[in-house]
Coordinates of C-alpha atoms and ligand atoms in Angstrom, one line a residue:
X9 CA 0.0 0.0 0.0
X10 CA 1.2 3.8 -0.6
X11 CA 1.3 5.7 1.9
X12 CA -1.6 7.9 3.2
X13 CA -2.5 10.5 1.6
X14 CA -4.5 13.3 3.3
X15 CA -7.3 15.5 1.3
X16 CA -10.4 17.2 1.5
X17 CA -12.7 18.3 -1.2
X18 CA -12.9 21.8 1.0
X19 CA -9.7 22.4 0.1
X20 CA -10.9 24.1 -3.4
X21 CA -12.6 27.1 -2.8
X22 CA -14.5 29.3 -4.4
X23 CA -12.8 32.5 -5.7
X24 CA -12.9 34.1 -9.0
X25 CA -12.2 32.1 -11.7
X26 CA -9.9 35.2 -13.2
X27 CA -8.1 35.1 -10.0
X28 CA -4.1 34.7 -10.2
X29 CA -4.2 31.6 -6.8
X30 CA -4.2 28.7 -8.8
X31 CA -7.6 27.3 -6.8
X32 CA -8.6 24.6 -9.2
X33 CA -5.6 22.6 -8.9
X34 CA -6.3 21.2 -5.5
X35 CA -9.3 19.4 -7.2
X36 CA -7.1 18.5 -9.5
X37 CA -4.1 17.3 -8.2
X38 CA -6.4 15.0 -6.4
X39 CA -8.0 13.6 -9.5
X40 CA -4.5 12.8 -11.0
X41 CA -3.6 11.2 -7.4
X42 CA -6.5 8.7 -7.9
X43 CA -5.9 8.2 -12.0
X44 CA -2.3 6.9 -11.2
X45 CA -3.6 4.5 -8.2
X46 CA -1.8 6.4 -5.7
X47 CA -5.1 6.2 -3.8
X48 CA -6.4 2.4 -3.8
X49 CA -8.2 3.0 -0.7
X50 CA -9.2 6.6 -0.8
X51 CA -7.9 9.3 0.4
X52 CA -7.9 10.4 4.2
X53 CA -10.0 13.2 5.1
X54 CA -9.1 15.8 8.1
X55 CA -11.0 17.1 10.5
X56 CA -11.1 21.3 10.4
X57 CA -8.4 22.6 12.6
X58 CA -10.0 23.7 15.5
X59 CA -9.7 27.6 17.2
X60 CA -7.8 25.8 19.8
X61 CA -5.7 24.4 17.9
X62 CA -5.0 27.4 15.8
X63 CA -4.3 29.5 19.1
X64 CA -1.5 27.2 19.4
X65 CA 0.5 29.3 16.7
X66 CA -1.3 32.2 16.2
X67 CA -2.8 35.4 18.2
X68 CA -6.6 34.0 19.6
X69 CA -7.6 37.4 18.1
X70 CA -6.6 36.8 14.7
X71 CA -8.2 33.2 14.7
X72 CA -11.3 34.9 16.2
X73 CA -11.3 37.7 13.1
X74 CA -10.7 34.9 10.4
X75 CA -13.2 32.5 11.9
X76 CA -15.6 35.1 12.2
X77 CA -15.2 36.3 8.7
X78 CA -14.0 39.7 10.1
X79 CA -9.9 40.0 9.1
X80 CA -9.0 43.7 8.6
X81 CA -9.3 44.5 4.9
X82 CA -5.8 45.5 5.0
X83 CA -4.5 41.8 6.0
X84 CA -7.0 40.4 3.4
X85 CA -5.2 42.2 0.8
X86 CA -2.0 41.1 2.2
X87 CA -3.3 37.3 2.4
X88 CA -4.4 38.1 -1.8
X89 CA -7.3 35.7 -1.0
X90 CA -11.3 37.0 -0.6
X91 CA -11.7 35.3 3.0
X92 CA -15.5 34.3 2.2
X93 CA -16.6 31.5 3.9
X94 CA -15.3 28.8 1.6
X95 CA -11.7 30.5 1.9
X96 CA -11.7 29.9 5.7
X97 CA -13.4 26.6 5.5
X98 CA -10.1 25.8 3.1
X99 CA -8.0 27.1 5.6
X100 CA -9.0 25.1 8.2
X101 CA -9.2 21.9 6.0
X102 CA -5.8 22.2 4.9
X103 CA -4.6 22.8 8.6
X104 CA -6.5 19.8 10.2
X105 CA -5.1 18.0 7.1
X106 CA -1.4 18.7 7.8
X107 CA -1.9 17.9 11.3
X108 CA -3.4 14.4 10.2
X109 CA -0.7 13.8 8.0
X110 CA 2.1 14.6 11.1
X111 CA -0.3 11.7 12.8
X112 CA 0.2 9.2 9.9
X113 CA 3.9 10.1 9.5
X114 CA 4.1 9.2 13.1
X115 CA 2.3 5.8 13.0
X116 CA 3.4 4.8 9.6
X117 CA 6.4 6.9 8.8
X118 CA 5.6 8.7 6.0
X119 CA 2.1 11.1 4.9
X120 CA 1.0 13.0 2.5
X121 CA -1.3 16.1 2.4
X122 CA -2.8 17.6 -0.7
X123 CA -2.2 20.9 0.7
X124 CA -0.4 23.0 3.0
X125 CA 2.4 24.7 3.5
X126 CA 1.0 28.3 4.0
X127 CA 4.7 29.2 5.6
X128 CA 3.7 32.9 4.9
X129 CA 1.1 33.4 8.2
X130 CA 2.7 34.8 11.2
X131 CA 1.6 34.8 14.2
X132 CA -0.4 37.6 14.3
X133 CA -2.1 37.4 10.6
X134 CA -2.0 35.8 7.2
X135 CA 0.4 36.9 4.3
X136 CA 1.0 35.8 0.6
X137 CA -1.9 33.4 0.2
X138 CA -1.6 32.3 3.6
X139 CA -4.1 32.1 6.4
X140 CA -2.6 29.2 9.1
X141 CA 0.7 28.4 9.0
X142 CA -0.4 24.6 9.3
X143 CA 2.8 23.4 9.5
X144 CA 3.5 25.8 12.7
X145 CA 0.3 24.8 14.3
X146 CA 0.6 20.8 13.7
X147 CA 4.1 21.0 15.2
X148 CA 2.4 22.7 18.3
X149 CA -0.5 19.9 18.7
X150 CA 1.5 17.0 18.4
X151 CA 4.1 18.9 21.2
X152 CA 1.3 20.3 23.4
X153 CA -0.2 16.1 23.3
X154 CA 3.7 15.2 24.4
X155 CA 3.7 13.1 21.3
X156 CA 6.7 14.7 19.6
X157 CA 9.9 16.9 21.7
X158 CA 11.8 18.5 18.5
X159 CA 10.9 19.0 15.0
X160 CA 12.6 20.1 11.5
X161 CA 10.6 22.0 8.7
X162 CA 12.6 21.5 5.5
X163 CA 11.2 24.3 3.7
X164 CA 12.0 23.8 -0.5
X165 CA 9.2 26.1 -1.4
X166 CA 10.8 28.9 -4.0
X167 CA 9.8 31.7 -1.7
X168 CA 11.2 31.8 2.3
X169 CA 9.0 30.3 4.9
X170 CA 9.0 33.6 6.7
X171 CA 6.1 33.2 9.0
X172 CA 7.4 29.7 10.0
X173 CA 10.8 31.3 10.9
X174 CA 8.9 34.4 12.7
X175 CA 6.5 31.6 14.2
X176 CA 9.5 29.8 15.8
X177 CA 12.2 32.4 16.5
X178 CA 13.9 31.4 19.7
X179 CA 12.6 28.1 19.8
X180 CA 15.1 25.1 20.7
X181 CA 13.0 22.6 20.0
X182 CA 12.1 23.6 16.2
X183 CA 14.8 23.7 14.0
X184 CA 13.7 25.9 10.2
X185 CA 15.6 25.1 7.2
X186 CA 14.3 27.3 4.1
X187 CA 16.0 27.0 0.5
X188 CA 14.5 29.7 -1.7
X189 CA 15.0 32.3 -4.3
X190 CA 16.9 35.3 -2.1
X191 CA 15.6 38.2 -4.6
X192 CA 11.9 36.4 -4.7
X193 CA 9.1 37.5 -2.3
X194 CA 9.0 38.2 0.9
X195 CA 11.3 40.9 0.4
X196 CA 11.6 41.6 4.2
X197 CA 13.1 37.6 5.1
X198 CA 12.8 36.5 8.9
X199 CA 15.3 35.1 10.4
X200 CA 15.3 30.7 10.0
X201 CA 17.2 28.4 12.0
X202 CA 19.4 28.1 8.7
X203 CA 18.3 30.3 5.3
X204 CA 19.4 29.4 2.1
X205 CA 18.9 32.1 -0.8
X206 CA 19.3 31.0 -4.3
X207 CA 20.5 33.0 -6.8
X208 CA 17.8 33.7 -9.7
X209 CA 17.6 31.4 -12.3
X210 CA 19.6 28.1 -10.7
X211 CA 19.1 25.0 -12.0
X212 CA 18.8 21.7 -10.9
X213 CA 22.5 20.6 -10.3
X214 CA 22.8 23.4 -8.4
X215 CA 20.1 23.7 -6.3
X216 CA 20.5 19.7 -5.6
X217 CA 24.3 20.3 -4.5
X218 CA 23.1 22.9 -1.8
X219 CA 20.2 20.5 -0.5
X220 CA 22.6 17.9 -0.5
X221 CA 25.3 19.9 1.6
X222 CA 23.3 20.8 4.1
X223 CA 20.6 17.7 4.7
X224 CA 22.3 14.9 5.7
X225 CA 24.4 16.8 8.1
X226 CA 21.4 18.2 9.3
X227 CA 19.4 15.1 10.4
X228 CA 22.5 13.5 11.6
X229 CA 22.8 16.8 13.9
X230 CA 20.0 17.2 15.6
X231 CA 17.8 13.7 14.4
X232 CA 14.5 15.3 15.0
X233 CA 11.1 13.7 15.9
X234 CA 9.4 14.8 12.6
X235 CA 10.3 16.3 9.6
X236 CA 8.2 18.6 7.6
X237 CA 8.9 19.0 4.2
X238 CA 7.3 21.4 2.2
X239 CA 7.4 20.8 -1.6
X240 CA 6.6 23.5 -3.1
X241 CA 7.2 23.1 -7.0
X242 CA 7.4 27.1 -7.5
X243 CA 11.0 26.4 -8.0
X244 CA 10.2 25.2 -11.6
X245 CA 11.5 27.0 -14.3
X246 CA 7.9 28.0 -15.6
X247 CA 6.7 29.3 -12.6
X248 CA 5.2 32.3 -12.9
X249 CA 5.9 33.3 -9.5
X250 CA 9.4 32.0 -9.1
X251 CA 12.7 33.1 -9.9
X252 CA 14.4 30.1 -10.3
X253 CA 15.4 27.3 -13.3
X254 CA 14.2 23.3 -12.1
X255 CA 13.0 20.9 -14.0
X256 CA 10.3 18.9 -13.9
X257 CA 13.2 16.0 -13.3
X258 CA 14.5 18.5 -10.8
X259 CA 12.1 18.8 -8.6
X260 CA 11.4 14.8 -8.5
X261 CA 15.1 14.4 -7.4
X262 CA 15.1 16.9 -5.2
X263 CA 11.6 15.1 -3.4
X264 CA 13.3 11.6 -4.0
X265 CA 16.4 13.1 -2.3
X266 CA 14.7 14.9 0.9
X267 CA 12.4 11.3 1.6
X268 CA 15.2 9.1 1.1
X269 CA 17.4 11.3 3.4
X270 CA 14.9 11.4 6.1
X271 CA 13.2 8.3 6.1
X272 CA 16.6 6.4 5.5
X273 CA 16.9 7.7 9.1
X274 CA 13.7 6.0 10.3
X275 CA 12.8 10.0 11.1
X276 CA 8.7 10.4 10.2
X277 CA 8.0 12.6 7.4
X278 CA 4.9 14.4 6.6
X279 CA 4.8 16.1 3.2
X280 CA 3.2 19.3 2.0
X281 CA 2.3 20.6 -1.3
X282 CA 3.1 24.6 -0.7
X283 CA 3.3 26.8 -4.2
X284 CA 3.1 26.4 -7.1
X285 CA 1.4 29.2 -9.8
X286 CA 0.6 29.4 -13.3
X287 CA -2.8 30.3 -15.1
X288 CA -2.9 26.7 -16.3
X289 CA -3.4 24.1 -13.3
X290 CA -2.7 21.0 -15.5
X291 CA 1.0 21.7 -15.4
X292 CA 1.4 22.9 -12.1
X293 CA -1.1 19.7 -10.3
X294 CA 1.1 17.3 -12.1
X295 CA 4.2 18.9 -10.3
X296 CA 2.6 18.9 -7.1
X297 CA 1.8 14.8 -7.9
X298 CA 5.3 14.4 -8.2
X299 CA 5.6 14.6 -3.9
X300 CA 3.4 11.8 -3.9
X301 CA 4.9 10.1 -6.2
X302 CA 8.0 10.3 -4.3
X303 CA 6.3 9.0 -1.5
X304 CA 5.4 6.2 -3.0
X305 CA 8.4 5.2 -4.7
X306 CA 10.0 5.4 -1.2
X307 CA 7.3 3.1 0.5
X308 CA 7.6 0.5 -2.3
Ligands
ZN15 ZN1 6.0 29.8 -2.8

């Protein structure tokens, strides 16, 4: 069997078709998932994060204001997303979905989600298509429950996983590795446990050769009780949003290379989608179905 993989229809909302978030490809993505029988016995589908849970790495008050469908308008234009009802619904399926797959990666070592990876929310409000860091907050359930003492996010998404660095600043126990375009957005970076900016347009040997120095090392170093790794394929050479030069081949390698490095340590990984943008979803779901691909070619 391939490992579980995490989705909710929920997490396709409704926004205007003209609109530059690539919305449709989580429905997508999800169709191709099942077409290559990476799916035999259905998906696994989340529970909505709850406000509790939510507090756990955000201000109450800013859970209360999205919940309630009240954000300021001026962090709604910094999220870029119309936070109707459907948008928050999202954001709270792709949340409880992340923290479902940290569950499954703990039980059977590795998990998917067809989400996540909204590294831009801080603390104290959304950014960048972002409205729950979900990564932050499933780290903070699964430590609140005792279940896990240390964790790594092994960020690979093009742009740098600022609100998961601002999220975590000063933490011991979370360790933040990002690997992302320097000159790409945010243009004010935070501050990870270790940042990697890429100059604009590297390629795949290049971009493999810095994963590969600092990885291994890495997990050797600290052997956390979970990995994150967001998968972002906004790396990709035809992204509209990134800066950089992958490959399709690229990015498979560099998934192959992240799950082999991590699981080959018995550490549990659970994988999230993060970016990837284009105003045709076809090409950018099949990149995101490369993750779970990679998954299962790991699993056997
Ligand atoms: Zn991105």
């Amino acid at each position: 069997m391939p490992p579980p993989i995490v989705h909710h229809p929920a997490y396709t909302a409704d926004i205007p078709a003209e609109h530059r978030f690539p919305m449709q490809k989580y429905r997508r993505l999800a169709e191709i998932l099942v077409a290559d029988g990476l799916a035999p016995a259905g998906f696994v589908v989340p529970e909505p994060a709850s406000a509790a849970e939510l507090a756990l790495a955000h201000d109450r008050d800013y859970v209360d204001a999205v919940l309630a469908l009240a954000v300021p308008p001026a962090i709604e234009r910094e999220i870029g997303l119309p936070m109707n009802e459907t948008v928050v619904r999202r954001a709270r399926a792709a949340t409880g979905g992340t923290i479902l797959a940290a569950r499954l990666a703990l039980s059977h070592g590795l998990a998917t989600n067809t989400a996540g990876g909204s590294h831009h929310a801080r603390s104290d409000q959304g950014a960048g298509f972002c409205t729950f860091n979900d990564v932050a907050v499933a780290i903070r359930v699964l430590m609140a429950e005792g279940r896990i003492g240390t964790a790594l996010v092994v960020d690979c998404d093009v742009h740098q996983g600022d609100g998961t660095a601002e999220i975590f600043l000063g933490d011991a126990n979370v360790t933040t590795l990002s690997l992302h375009a320097e000159k790409n957005y945010p243009v004010r970076k935070r501050q990870s446990t270790i940042d990697i900016g890429l100059a604009d347009r590297t390629e795949d040997r290049a971009y493999l050769a810095a994963l590969d120095e600092i990885l291994a090392p890495l997990l050797d170093r600290m052997h956390p009780d979970i990995v994150f790794y967001n998968a972002g394929v906004d790396p990709h050479a035809d992204d509209r949003l990134g800066r950089l030069s992958l490959s399709d081949a690229g990015l498979a390698e560099r998934d192959r290379v992240v799950i082999e490095a991590v699981r080959g340590r018995s550490i549990p990984l659970a994988g999230v989608i993060g970016g990837g943008y284009g105003a045709d979803v076809e090409p950018i779901a099949r990149r995101h179905a490369l993750l779970h691909h990679a998954a299962a070619a790991f699993a056997g």
